[in-house]
mmCIF file of C-alpha atoms and ligand atoms in Angstrom:
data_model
loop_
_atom_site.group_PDB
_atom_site.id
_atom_site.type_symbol
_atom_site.label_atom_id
_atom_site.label_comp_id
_atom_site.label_asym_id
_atom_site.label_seq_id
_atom_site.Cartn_x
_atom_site.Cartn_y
_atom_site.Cartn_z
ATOM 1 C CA UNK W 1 65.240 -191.913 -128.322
ATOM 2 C CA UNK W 2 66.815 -188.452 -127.836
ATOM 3 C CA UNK W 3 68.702 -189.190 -130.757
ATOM 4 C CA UNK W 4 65.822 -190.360 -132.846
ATOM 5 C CA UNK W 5 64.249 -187.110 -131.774
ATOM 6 C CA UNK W 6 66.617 -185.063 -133.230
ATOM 7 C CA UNK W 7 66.992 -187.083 -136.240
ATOM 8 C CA UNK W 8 63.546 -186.666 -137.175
ATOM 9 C CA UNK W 9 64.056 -182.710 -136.432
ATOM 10 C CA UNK W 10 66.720 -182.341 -138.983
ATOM 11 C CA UNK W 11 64.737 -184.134 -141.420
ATOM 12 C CA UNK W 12 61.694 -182.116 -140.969
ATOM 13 C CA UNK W 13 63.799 -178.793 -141.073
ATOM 14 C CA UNK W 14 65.459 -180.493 -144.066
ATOM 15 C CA UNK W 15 61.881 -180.515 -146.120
ATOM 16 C CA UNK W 16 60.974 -177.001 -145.474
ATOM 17 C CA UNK W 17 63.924 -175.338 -146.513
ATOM 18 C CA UNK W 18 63.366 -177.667 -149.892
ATOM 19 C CA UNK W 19 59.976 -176.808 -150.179
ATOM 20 C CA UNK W 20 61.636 -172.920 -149.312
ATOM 21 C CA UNK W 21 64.118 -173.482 -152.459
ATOM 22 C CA UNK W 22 61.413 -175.197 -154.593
ATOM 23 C CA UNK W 23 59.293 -172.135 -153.881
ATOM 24 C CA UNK W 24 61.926 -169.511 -154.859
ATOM 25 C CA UNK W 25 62.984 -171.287 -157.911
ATOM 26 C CA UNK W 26 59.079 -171.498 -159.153
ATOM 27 C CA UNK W 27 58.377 -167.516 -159.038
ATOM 28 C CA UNK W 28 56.852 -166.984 -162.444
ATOM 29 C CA UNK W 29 57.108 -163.652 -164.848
ATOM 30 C CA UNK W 30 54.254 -161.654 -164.319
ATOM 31 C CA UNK W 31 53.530 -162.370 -160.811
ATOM 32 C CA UNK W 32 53.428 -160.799 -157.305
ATOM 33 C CA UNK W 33 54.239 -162.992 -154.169
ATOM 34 C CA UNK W 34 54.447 -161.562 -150.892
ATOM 35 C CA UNK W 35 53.930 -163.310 -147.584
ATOM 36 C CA UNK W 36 51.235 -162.023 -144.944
ATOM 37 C CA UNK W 37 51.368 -162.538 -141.113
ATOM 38 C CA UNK W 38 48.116 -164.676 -139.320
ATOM 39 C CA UNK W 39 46.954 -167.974 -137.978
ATOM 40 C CA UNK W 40 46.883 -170.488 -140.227
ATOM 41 C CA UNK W 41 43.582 -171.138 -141.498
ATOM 42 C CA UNK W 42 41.491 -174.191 -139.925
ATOM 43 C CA UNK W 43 39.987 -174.856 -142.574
ATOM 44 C CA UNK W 44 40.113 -174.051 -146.198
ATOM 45 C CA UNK W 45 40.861 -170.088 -146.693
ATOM 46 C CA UNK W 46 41.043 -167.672 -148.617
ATOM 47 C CA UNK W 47 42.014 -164.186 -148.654
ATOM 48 C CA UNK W 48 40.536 -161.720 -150.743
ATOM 49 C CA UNK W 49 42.305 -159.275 -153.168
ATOM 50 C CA UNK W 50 40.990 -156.155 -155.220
ATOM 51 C CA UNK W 51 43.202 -154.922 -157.590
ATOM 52 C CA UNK W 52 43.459 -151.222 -158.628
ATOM 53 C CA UNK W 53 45.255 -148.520 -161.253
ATOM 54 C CA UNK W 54 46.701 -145.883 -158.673
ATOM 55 C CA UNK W 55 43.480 -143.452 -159.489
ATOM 56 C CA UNK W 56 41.267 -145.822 -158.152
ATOM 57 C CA UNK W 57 40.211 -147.438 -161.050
ATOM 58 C CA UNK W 58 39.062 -151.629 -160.135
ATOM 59 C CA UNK W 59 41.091 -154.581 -161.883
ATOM 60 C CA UNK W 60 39.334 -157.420 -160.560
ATOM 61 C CA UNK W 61 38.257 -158.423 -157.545
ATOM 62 C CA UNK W 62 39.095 -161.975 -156.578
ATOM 63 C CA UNK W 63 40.216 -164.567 -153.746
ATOM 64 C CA UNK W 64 43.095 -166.776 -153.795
ATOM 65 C CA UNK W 65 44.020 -169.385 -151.356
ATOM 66 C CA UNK W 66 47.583 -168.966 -149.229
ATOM 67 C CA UNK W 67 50.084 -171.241 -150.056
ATOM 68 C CA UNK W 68 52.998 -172.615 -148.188
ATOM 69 C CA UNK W 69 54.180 -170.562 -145.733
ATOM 70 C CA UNK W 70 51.235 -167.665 -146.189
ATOM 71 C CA UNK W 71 52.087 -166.933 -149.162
ATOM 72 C CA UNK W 72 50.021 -164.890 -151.384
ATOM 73 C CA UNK W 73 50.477 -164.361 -155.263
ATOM 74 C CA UNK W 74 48.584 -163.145 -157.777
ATOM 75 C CA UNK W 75 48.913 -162.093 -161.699
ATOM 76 C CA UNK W 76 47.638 -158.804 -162.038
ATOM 77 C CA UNK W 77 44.968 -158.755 -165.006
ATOM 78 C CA UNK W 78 42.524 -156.722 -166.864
ATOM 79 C CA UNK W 79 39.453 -157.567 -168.454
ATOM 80 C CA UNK W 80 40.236 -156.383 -172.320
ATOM 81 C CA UNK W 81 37.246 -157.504 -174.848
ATOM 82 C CA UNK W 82 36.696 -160.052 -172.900
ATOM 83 C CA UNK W 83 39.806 -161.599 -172.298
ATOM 84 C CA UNK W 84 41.901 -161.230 -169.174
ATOM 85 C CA UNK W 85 45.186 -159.370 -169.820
ATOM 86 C CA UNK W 86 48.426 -158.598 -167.835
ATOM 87 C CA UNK W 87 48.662 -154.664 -167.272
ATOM 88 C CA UNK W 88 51.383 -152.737 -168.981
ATOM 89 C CA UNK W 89 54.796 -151.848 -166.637
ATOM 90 C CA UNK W 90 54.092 -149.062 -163.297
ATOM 91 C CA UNK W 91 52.469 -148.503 -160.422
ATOM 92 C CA UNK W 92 49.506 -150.348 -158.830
ATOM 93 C CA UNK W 93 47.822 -151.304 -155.295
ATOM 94 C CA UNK W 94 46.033 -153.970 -153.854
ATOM 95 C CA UNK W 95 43.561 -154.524 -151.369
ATOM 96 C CA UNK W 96 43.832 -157.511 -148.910
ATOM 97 C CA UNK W 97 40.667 -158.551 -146.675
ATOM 98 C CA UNK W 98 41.331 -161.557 -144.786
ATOM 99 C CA UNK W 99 38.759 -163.045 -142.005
ATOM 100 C CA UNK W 100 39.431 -160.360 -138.772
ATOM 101 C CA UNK W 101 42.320 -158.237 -140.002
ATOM 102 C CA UNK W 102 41.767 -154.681 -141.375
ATOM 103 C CA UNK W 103 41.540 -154.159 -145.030
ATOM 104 C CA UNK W 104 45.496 -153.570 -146.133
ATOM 105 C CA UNK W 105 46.765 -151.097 -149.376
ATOM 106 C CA UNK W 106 50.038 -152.803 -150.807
ATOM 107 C CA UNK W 107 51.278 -150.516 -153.597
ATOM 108 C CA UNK W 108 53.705 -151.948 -156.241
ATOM 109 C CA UNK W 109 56.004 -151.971 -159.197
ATOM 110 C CA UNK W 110 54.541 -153.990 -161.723
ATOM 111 C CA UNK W 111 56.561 -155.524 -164.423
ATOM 112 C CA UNK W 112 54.803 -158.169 -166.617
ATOM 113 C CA UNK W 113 57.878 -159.608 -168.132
ATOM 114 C CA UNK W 114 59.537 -160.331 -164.535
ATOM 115 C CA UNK W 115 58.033 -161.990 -160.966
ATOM 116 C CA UNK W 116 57.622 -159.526 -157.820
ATOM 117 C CA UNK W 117 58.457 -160.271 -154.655
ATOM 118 C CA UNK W 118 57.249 -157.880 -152.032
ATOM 119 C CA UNK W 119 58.484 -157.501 -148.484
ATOM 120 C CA UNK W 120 55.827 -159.204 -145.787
ATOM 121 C CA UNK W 121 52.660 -157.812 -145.070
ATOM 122 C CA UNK W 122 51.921 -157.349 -141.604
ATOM 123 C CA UNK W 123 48.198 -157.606 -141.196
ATOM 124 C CA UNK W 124 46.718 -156.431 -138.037
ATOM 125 C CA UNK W 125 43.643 -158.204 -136.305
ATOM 126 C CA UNK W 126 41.571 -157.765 -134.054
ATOM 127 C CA UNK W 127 38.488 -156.727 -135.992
ATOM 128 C CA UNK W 128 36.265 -159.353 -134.730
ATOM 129 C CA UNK W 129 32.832 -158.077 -135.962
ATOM 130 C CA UNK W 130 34.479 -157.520 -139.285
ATOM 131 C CA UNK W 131 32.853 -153.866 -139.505
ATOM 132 C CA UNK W 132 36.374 -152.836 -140.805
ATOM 133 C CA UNK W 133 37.393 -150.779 -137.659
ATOM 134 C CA UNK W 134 38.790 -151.545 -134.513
ATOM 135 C CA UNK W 135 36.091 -150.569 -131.692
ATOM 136 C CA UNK W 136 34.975 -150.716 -127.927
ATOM 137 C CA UNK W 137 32.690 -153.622 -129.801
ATOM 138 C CA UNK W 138 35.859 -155.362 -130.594
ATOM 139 C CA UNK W 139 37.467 -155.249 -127.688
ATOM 140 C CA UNK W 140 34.586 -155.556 -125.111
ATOM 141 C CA UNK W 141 34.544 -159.308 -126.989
ATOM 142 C CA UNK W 142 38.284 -159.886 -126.249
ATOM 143 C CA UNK W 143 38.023 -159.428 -122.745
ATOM 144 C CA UNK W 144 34.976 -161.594 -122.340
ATOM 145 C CA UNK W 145 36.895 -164.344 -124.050
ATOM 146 C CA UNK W 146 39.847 -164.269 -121.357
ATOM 147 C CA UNK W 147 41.047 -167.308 -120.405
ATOM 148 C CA UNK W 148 39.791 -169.260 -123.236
ATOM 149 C CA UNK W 149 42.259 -171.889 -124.653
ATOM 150 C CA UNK W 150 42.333 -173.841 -127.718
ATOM 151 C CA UNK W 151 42.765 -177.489 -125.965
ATOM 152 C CA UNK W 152 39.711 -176.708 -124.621
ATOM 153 C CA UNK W 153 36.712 -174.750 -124.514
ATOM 154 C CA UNK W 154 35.204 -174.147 -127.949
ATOM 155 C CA UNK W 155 37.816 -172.559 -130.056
ATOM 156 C CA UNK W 156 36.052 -172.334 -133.289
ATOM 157 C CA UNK W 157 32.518 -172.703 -132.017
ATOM 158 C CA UNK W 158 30.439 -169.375 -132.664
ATOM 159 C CA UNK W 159 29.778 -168.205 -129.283
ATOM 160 C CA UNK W 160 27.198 -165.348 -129.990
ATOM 161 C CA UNK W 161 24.386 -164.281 -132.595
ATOM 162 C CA UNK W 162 27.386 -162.376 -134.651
ATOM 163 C CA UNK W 163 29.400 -165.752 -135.411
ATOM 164 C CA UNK W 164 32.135 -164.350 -133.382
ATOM 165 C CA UNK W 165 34.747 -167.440 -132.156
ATOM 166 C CA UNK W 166 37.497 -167.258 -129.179
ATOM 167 C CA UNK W 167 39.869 -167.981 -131.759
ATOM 168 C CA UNK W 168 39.250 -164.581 -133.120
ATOM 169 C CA UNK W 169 40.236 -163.214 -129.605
ATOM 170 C CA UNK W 170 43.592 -164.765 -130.067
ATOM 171 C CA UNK W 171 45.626 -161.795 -131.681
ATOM 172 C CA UNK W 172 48.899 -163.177 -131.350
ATOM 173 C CA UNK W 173 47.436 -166.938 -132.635
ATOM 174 C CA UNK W 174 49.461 -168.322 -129.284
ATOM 175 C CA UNK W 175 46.086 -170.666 -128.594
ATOM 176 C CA UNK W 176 45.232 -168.424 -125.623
ATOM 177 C CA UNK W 177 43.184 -165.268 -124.996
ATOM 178 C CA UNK W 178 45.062 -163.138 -122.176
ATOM 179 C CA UNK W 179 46.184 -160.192 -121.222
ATOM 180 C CA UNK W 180 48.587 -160.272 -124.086
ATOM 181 C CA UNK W 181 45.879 -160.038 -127.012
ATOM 182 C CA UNK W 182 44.503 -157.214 -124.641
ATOM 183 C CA UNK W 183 47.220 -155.389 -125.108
ATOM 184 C CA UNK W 184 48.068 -155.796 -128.973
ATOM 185 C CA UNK W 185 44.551 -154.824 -129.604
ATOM 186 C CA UNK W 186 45.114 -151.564 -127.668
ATOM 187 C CA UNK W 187 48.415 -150.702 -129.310
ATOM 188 C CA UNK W 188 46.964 -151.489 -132.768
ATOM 189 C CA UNK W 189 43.984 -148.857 -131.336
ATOM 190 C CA UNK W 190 47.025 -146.303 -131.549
ATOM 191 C CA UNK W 191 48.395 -146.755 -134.632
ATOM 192 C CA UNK W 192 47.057 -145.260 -138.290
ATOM 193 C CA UNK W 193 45.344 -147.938 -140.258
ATOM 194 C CA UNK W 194 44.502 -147.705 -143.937
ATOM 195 C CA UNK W 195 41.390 -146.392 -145.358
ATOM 196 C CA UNK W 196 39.588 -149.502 -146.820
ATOM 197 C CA UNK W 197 38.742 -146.854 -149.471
ATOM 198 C CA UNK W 198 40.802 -145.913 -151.874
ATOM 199 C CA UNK W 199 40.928 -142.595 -152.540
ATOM 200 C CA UNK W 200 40.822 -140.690 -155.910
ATOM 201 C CA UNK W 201 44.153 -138.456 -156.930
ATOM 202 C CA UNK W 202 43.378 -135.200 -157.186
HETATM 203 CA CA1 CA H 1 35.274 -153.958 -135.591
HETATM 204 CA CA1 CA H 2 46.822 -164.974 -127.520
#
């Protein structure tokens, strides 16, 4: 049985670093992949990008579903006479917005004739009433959803007038609200977040 066990182990482990190769090996020209930290979704997602010049100007303004492994890629376009069009060579940003995490800038070095991969964005959550700050409103909610634990309870089941789950207390997505979520949410207090705005150069 042990043996079975293990069997099956290497096999699974076997698939995802194909599905890892298969996924390196498809990176098209023109595109940006990068992957983001978070639960995975339980049910369809999707996260939601705005694309911009570096002076603020707006690309588009889109969502795209992860894929495998949270990854997130995109072709960055703009709308020419009426026709979507890659943007020449330099320097661009993107805004992410996904579910309870802040709004994250991503700046990058676009090249249309070759495929981007960025380092991993670390998105922080914690924003449960999705105002786009991290509050005493937030966290009053974490600590009234201590103790709460996926196998039971109601997970995903809105537990107030603001749609606001216990899964969204989960910070660390470990399937339980404790002290630990507590405390990520007050480090992440500490730190500087981006501005959801962007702001103009002078
Ligand atoms: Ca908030
Ligand atoms: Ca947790």
């Amino acid at each position: 049985m042990i043996t079975l066990s293990l069997a099956l182990a290497l096999f699974a482990t076997g698939v995802d670093s194909e599905v890892q190769a298969n996924a390196q090996l498809s990176k098209l020209p023109g595109y940006v992949y990068f992957e983001v930290n978070g639960k995975p979704p339980f049910e369809p997602d999707s996260i939601r990008l705005r694309t911009h010049t570096m002076t603020g100007e707006l690309l588009e303004d889109f969502h795209t579903n992860l894929e495998e492994g949270n990854v997130v890629s995109f072709e960055v376009l703009r709308t020419t006479a009426g026709q979507d069009v890659r943007v020449p060579k330099g320097r661009y940003q993107v805004i992410l917005s996904w579910g309870t995490a802040l709004d994250k800038r991503v700046v990058f070095d676009y090249d249309p004739a070759k495929a981007l991969v960025l380092p991993k964005v670390e998105l922080q959550f914690g924003d449960v009433d999705r105002d786009g700050e991290l509050t005493k409103e937030d966290h009053s909610y974490i600590m009234s959803q201590m103790g709460r634990k996926k196998d039971f309870d109601s997970w995903y089941t809105a537990t107030d007038l603001k749609f606001r789950v216990p899964a969204d207390a989960d910070l660390n997505f470990d399937g339980v609200v404790d002290t630990w979520d507590n405390h990520l949410f007050m480090v992440a207090t500490q730190k500087k977040h981006d501005k959801p705005l962007i702001e103009k150069k002078k």
